[in-house]
Coordinates of C-alpha atoms in Angstrom, one line a residue:
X922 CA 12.8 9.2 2.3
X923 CA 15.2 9.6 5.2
X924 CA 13.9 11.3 8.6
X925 CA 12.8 15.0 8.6
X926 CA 12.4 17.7 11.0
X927 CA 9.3 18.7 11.3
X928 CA 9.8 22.6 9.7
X929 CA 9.6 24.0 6.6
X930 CA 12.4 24.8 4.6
X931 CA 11.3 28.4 3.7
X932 CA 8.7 29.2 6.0
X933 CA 9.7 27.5 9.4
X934 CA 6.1 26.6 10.3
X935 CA 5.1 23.1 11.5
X936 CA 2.6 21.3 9.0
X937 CA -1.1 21.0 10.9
X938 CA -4.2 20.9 10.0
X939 CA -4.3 24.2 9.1
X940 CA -2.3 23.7 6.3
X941 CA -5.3 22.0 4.3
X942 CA -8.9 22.3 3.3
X943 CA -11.0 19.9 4.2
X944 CA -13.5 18.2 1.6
X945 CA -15.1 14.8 1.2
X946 CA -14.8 11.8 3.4
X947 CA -13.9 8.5 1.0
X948 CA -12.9 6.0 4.0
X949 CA -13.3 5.0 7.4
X950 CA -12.3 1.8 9.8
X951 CA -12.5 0.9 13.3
X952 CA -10.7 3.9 14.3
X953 CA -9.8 6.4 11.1
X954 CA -10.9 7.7 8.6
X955 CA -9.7 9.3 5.4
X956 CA -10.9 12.8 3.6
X957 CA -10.0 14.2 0.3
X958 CA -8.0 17.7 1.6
X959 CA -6.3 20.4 -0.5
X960 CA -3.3 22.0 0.8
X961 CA -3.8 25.7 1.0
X962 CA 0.2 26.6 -0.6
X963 CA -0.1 24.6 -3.5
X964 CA -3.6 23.2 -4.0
X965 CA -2.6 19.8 -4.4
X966 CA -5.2 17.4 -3.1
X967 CA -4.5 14.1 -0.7
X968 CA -6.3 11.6 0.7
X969 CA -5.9 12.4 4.4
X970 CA -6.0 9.2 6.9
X971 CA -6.2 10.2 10.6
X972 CA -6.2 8.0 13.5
X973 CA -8.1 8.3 16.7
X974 CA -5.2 8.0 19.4
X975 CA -7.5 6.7 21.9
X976 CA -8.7 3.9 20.1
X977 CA -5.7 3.2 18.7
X978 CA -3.9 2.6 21.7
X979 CA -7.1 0.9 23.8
X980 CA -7.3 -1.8 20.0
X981 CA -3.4 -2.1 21.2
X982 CA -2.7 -1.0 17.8
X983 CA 0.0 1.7 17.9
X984 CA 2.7 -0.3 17.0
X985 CA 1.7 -1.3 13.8
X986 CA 0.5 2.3 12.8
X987 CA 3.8 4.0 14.1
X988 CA 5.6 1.2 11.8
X989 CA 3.5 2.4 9.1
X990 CA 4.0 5.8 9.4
X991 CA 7.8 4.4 9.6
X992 CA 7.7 2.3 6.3
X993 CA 6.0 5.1 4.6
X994 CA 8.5 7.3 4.8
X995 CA 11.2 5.3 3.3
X996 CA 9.0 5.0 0.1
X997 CA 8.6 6.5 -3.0
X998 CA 7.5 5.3 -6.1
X999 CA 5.3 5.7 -9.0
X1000 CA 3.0 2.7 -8.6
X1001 CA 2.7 3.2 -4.4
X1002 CA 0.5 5.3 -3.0
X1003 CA 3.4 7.6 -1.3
X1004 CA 3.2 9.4 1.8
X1005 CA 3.9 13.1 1.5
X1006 CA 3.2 14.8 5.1
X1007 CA 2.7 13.3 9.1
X1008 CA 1.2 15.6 12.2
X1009 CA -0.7 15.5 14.8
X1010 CA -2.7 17.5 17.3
X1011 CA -4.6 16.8 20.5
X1012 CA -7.1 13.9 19.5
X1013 CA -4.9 12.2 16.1
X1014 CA -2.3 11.2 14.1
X1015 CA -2.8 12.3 10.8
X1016 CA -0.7 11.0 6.9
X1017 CA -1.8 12.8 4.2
X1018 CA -0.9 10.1 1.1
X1019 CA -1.1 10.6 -2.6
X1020 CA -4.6 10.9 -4.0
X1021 CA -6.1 7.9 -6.1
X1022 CA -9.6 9.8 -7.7
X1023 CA -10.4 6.1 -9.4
X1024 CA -11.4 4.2 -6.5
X1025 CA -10.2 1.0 -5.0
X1026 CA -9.9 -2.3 -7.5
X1027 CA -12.9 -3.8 -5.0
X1028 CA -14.9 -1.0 -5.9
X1029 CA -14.8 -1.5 -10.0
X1030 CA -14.4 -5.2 -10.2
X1031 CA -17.8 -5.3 -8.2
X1032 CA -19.0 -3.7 -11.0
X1033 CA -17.8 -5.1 -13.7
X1034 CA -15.4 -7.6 -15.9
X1035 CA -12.4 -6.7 -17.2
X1036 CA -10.3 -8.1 -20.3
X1037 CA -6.6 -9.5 -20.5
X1038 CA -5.1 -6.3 -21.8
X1039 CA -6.9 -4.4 -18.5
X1040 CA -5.9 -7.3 -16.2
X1041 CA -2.1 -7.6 -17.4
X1042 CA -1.5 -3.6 -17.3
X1043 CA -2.6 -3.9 -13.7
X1044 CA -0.7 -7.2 -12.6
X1045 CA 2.8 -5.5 -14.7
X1046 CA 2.3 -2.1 -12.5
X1047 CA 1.8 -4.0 -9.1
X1048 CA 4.5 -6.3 -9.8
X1049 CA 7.0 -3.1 -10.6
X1050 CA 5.6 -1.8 -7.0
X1051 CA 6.1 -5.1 -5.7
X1052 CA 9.4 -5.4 -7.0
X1053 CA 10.4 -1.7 -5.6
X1054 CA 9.2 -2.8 -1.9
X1055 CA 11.4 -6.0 -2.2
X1056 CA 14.4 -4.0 -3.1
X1057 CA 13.4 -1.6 0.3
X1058 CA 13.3 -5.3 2.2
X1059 CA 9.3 -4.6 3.4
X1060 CA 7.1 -7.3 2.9
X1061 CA 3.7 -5.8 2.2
X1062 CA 1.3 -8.9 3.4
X1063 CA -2.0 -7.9 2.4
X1064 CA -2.2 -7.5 -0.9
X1065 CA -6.0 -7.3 -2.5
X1066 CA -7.9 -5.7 -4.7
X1067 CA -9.1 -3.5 -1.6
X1068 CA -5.8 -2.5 -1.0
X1069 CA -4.8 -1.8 -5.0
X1070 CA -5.8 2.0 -5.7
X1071 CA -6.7 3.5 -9.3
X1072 CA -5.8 7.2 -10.2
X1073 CA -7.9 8.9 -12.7
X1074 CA -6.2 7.4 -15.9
X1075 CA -6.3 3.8 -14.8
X1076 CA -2.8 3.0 -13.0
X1077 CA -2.9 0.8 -9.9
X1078 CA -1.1 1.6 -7.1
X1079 CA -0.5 -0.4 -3.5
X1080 CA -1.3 1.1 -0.6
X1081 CA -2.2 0.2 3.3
X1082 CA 0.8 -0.5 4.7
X1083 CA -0.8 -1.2 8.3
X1084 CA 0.9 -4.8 8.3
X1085 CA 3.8 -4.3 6.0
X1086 CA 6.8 -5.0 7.6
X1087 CA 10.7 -4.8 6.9
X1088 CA 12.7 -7.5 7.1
X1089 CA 16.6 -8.3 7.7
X1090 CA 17.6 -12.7 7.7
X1091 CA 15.2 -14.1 9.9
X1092 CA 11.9 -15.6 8.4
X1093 CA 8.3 -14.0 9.3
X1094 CA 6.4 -16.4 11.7
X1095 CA 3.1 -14.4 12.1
X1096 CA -0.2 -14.9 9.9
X1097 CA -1.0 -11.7 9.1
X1098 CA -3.0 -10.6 5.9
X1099 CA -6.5 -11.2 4.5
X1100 CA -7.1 -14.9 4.4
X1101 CA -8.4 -15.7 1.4
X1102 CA -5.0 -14.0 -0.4
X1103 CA -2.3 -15.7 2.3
X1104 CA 0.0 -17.9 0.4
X1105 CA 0.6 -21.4 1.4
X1106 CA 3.6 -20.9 3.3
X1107 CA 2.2 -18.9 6.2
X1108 CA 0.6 -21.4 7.4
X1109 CA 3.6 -23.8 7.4
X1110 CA 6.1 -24.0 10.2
X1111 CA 9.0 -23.2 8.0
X1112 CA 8.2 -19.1 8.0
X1113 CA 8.1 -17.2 4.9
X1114 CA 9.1 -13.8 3.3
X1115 CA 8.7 -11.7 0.3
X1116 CA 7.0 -14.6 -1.6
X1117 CA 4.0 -14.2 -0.3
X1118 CA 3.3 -11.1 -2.0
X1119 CA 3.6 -12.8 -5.3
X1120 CA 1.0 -15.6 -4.3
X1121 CA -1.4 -12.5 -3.1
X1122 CA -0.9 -11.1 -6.6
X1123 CA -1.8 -14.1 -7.8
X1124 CA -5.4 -14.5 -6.3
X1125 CA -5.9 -10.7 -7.5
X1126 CA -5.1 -11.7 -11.3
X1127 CA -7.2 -14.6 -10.5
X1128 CA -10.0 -12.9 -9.4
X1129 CA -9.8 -10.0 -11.8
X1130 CA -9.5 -12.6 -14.5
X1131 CA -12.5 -15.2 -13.2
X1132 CA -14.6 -12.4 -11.1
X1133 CA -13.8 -15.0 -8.1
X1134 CA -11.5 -15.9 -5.6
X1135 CA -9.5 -19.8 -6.2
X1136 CA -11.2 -21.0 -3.1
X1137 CA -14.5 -19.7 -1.5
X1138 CA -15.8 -21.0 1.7
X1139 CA -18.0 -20.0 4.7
X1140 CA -15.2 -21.4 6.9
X1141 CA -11.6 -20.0 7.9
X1142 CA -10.6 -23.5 8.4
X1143 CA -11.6 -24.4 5.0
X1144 CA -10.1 -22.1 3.4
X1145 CA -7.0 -22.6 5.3
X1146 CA -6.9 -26.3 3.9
X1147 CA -8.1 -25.4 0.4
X1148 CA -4.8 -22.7 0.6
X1149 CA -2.1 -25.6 1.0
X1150 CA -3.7 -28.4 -1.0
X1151 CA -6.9 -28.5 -3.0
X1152 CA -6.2 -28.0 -7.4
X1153 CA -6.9 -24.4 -8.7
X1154 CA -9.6 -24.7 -11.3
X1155 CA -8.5 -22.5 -14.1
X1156 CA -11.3 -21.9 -16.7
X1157 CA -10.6 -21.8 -20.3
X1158 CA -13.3 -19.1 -20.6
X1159 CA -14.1 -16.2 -18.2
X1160 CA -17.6 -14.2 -18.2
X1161 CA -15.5 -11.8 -20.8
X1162 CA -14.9 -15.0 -23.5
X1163 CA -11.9 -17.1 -23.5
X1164 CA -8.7 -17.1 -21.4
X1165 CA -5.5 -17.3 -23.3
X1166 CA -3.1 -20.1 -22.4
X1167 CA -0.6 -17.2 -21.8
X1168 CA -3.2 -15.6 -19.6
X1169 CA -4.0 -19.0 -17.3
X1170 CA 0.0 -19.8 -17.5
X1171 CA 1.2 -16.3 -15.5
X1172 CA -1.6 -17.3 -13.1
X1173 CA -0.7 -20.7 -12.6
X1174 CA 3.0 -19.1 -11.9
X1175 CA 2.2 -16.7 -9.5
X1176 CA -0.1 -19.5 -7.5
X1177 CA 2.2 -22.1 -7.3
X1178 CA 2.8 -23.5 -3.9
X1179 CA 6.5 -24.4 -4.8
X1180 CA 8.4 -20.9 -3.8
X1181 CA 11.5 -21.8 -5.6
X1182 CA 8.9 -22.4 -8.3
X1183 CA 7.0 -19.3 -7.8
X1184 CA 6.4 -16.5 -10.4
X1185 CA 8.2 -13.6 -9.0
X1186 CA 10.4 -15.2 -5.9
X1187 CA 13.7 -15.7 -6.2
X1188 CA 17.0 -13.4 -7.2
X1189 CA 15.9 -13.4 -11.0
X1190 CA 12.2 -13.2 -10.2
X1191 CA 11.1 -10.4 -11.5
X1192 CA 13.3 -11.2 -14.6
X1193 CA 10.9 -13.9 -15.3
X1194 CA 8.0 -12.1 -14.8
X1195 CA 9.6 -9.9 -18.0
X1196 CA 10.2 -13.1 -19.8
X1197 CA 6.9 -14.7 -19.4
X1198 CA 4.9 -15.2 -22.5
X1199 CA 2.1 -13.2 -21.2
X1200 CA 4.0 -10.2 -20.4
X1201 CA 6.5 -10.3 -23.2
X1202 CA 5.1 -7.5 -25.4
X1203 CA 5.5 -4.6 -22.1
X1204 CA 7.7 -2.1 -22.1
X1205 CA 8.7 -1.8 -18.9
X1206 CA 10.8 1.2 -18.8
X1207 CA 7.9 2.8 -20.4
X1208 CA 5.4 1.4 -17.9
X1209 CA 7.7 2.5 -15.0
X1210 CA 7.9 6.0 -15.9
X1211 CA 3.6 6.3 -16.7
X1212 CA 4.3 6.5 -20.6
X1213 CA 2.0 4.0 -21.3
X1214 CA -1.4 4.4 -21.7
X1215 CA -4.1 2.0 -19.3
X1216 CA -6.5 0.3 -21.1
X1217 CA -9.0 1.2 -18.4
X1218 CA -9.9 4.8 -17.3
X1219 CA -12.2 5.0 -14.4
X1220 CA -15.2 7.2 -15.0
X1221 CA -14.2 11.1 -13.7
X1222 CA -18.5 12.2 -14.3
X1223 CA -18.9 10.4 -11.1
X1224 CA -17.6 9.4 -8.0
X1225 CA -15.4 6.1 -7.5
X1226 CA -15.9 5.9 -3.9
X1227 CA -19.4 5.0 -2.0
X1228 CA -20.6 7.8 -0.9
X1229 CA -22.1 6.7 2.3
X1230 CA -18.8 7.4 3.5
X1231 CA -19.4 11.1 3.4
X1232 CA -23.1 11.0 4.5
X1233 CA -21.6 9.6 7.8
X1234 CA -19.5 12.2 8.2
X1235 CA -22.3 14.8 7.7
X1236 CA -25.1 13.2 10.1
X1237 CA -23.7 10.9 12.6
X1238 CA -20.0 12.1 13.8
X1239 CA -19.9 12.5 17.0
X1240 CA -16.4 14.6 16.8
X1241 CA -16.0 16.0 13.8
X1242 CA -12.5 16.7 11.9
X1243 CA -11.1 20.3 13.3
X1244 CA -8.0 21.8 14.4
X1245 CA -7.0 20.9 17.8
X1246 CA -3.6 22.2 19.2
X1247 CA -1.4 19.6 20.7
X1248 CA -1.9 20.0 24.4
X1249 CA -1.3 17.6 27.5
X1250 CA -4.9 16.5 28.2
X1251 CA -4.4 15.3 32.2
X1252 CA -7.3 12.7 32.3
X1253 CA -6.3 10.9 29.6
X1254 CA -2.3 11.0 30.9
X1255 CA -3.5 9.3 34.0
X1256 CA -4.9 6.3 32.2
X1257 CA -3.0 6.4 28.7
X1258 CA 0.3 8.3 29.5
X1259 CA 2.7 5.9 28.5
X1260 CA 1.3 5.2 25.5
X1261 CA 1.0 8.9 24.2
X1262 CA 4.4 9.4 24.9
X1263 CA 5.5 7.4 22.3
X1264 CA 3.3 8.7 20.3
X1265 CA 4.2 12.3 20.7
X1266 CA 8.0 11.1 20.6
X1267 CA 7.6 8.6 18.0
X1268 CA 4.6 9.8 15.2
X1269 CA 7.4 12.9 13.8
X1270 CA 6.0 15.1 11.7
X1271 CA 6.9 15.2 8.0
X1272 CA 7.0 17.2 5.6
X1273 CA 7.9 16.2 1.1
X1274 CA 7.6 19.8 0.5
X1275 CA 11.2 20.0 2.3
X1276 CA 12.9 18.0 -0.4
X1277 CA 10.5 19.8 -3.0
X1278 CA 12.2 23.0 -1.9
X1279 CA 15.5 21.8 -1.4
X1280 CA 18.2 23.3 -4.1
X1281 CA 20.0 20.2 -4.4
X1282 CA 17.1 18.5 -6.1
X1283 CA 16.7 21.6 -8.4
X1284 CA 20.5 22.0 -9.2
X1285 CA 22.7 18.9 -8.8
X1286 CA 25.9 21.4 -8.5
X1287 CA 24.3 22.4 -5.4
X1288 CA 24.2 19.1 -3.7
X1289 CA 27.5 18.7 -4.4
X1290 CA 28.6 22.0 -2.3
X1291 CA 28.9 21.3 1.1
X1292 CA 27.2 18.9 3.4
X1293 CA 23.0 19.0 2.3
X1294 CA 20.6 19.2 5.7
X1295 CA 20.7 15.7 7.4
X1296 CA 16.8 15.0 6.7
X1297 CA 17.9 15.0 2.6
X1298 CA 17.3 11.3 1.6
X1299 CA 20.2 9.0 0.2
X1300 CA 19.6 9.1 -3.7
X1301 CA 20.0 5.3 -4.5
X1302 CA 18.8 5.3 -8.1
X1303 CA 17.1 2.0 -9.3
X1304 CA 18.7 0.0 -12.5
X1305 CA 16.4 0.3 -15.6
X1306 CA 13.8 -2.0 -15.4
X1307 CA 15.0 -4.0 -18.6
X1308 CA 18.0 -5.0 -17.1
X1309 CA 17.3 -7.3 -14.0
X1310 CA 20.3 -9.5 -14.0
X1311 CA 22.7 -9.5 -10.9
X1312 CA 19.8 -7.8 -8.5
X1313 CA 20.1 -8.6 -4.9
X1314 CA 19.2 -11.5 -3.7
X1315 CA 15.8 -11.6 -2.0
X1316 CA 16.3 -14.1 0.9
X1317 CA 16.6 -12.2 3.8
X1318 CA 13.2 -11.8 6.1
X1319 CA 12.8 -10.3 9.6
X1320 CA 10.8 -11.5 12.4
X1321 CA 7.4 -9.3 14.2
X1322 CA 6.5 -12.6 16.6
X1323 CA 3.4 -11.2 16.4
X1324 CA -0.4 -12.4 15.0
X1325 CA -2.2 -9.2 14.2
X1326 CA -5.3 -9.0 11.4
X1327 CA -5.3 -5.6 9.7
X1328 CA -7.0 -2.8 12.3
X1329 CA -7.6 -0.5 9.4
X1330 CA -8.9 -0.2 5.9
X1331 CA -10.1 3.3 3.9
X1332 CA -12.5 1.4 2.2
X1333 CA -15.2 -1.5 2.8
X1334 CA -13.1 -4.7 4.5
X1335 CA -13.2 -7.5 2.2
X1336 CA -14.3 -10.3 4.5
X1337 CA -11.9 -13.2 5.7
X1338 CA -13.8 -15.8 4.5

């Protein structure tokens, strides 16, 4: 989305707190926490995910959440959960992102088993995201079902960007992610890159297929080992009746340990992903613009989201969400002042309701009249999704030299092992 300046377009006020009414708590983590807010202008709801700047920085986490903040900006798309404002104040760094009322994949697949057409509609949205984040060169390394987000008429949409990273022509070393979904190849000494979003696909259309993971064990070791060599047991029947040879085929694609071989990699990956027998039948354009209807709507009589979340909130917060002006707190300088410096440099506010308001966006003629504001985003449309051939090559990767589990997670962590 291009950098902004922190003001409005119309109004010229900074976006705070203020801005937004605060309602029910859906999330929390080691250090944040996330509340459904409405803002007070247009009454749209977001989930708002704010960040404890203390703990952040004493859980040496503050790079990875200022390059999330960073990623999240650049992004926007129909099957990501899309940031649309950043502030802060005294005590946190706040992103208020899209609002997903259907609850995480975790939530509902704990709950119950789903059939092929649910599964497929899923895995064809999340590849299109996938396929979007490729294109932007970020890598998002944790794919699971915690980290796949329902709206209220069933689409799926990626979020947690926390360990996402963008990459240039130099392979990713690190061994980041959730281990039961890390692909083969990150535990190799040849480095990987975008591939290893398709494998994590793979192990959630495994487990939203099966209702299991491909390898459980009490054991990181174990599971590390199973990753690179033991034979994926693909059923021919499932707890919802039989699995189609189409069905176990796309799996066996995605989880292949081969990478040239791999569903999805490669310059005509997602080309084969179209032509596989399973997905055949989608229409793609038509998925990619929300025309087609999910098989699965998740339940709007009752909440998608535990609500022990908000209970917590209620009786036990110690320091409950308010408005707090930005101001230069002098004990925690003396100890931390280095590190919230960067933060107040490098957390910028921002602000979607700029573009929103822009006329260029409104009136093409108008963009075309003079230079726009230098926070307007390039416009880089993408090629219809039916016509993949002669995409960019996906080879390139970056290095972050660095070995860092996710720190965060709005809903209950999936455990490691």
């Amino acid at each position: 989305m291009g950098n902004l300046k922190s003001k409005h377009f119309e109004d010229g006020e900074d976006v705070t707190l203020n801005h937004f009414v605060l309602q029910n708590s859906v999330g929390r983590g080691s250090f944040g926490k996330v509340r459904i807010v409405e803002h007070k202008e247009t009454k749209k709801q977001y989930a708002l995910k704010y960040i404890n700047k203390v703990e952040c920085i004493r859980m040496n986490a503050l790079k990875n959440v200022l390059r999330e903040r960073n990623i999240l900006e650049k992004l926007d798309h129909p099957f990501i959960c899309n940031m649309r404002f950043a502030f802060q104040d005294e005590c946190n760094m706040f992103m208020a992102l899209d609002l997903m009322l259907g609850g995480d994949l975790r939530f509902h697949l704990n709950r119950r088993r789903f059939s092929e057409e649910a599964v497929r509609f899923w895995i064809t949205e999340l590849a299109c995201g996938l396929r979007y984040l490729h294109k932007q060169s970020i890598i998002h390394r944790d794919i699971k079902p915690d980290n796949i987000l329902l709206d209220q008429a069933g689409h799926a949409h990626l979020t947690d960007f926390n360990i996402a990273i963008a990459y240039t022509d130099k392979p990713l070393w690190s061994r980041s992610g959730t281990y039961n979904y890390m692909a083969p190849e990150i535990f190799s000494s040849q480095g990987y890159g975008t591939s290893v979003d398709w494998w994590s696909l793979g192990v959630v259309f495994y487990e939203a297929i099966y209702g299991k993971r491909p390898f459980i064990f009490d054991h990181a070791d174990k599971v590390k080992e199973a990753i690179q060599h033991a034979e994926i047991q693909f059923p021919e029947a499932s707890k919802t009746g039989p699995v189609s040879e189409e069905c176990i085929s796309a799996m066996k694609g995605f989880l292949e340990r081969d990478v040239t071989q791999r569903l999805g990699c490669g310059p005509d990956g997602f080309l084969h992903i179209q032509q596989h027998p399973f997905f055949r039948d989608i229409d793609w354009d038509e998925l990619e613009q929300k025309r087609s209807r999910p098989p699965f709507a998740p339940s709007q009589k009752q909440s998608n989201f535990d609500i022990t979340y908000d209970l917590e909130e209620l009786l036990l917060e110690q320091n409950p969400l308010e408005t707090r002006p930005r101001k230069r707190n002098q004990k925690l300088r003396a100890t931390l002042g280095k590190e919230l410096e960067r933060i107040e440099k490098e957390f910028r506010n921002f602000d979607y309701l700029l573009y929103e308001r822009y006329p260029g966006y409104v009136d093409p003629l108008k963009m075309c009249v003079g230079d726009p504001p230098e926070w307007v985003k390039c416009v880089d449309p993408e090629p219809a999704l039916s016509d993949t051939r002669g995409t960019k090559s996906l080879d390139g990767f970056d290095s972050d030299n660095e070995d860092f589990a996710p720190f965060y997670d709005i809903r209950r962590r999936t455990m490691d092992v």
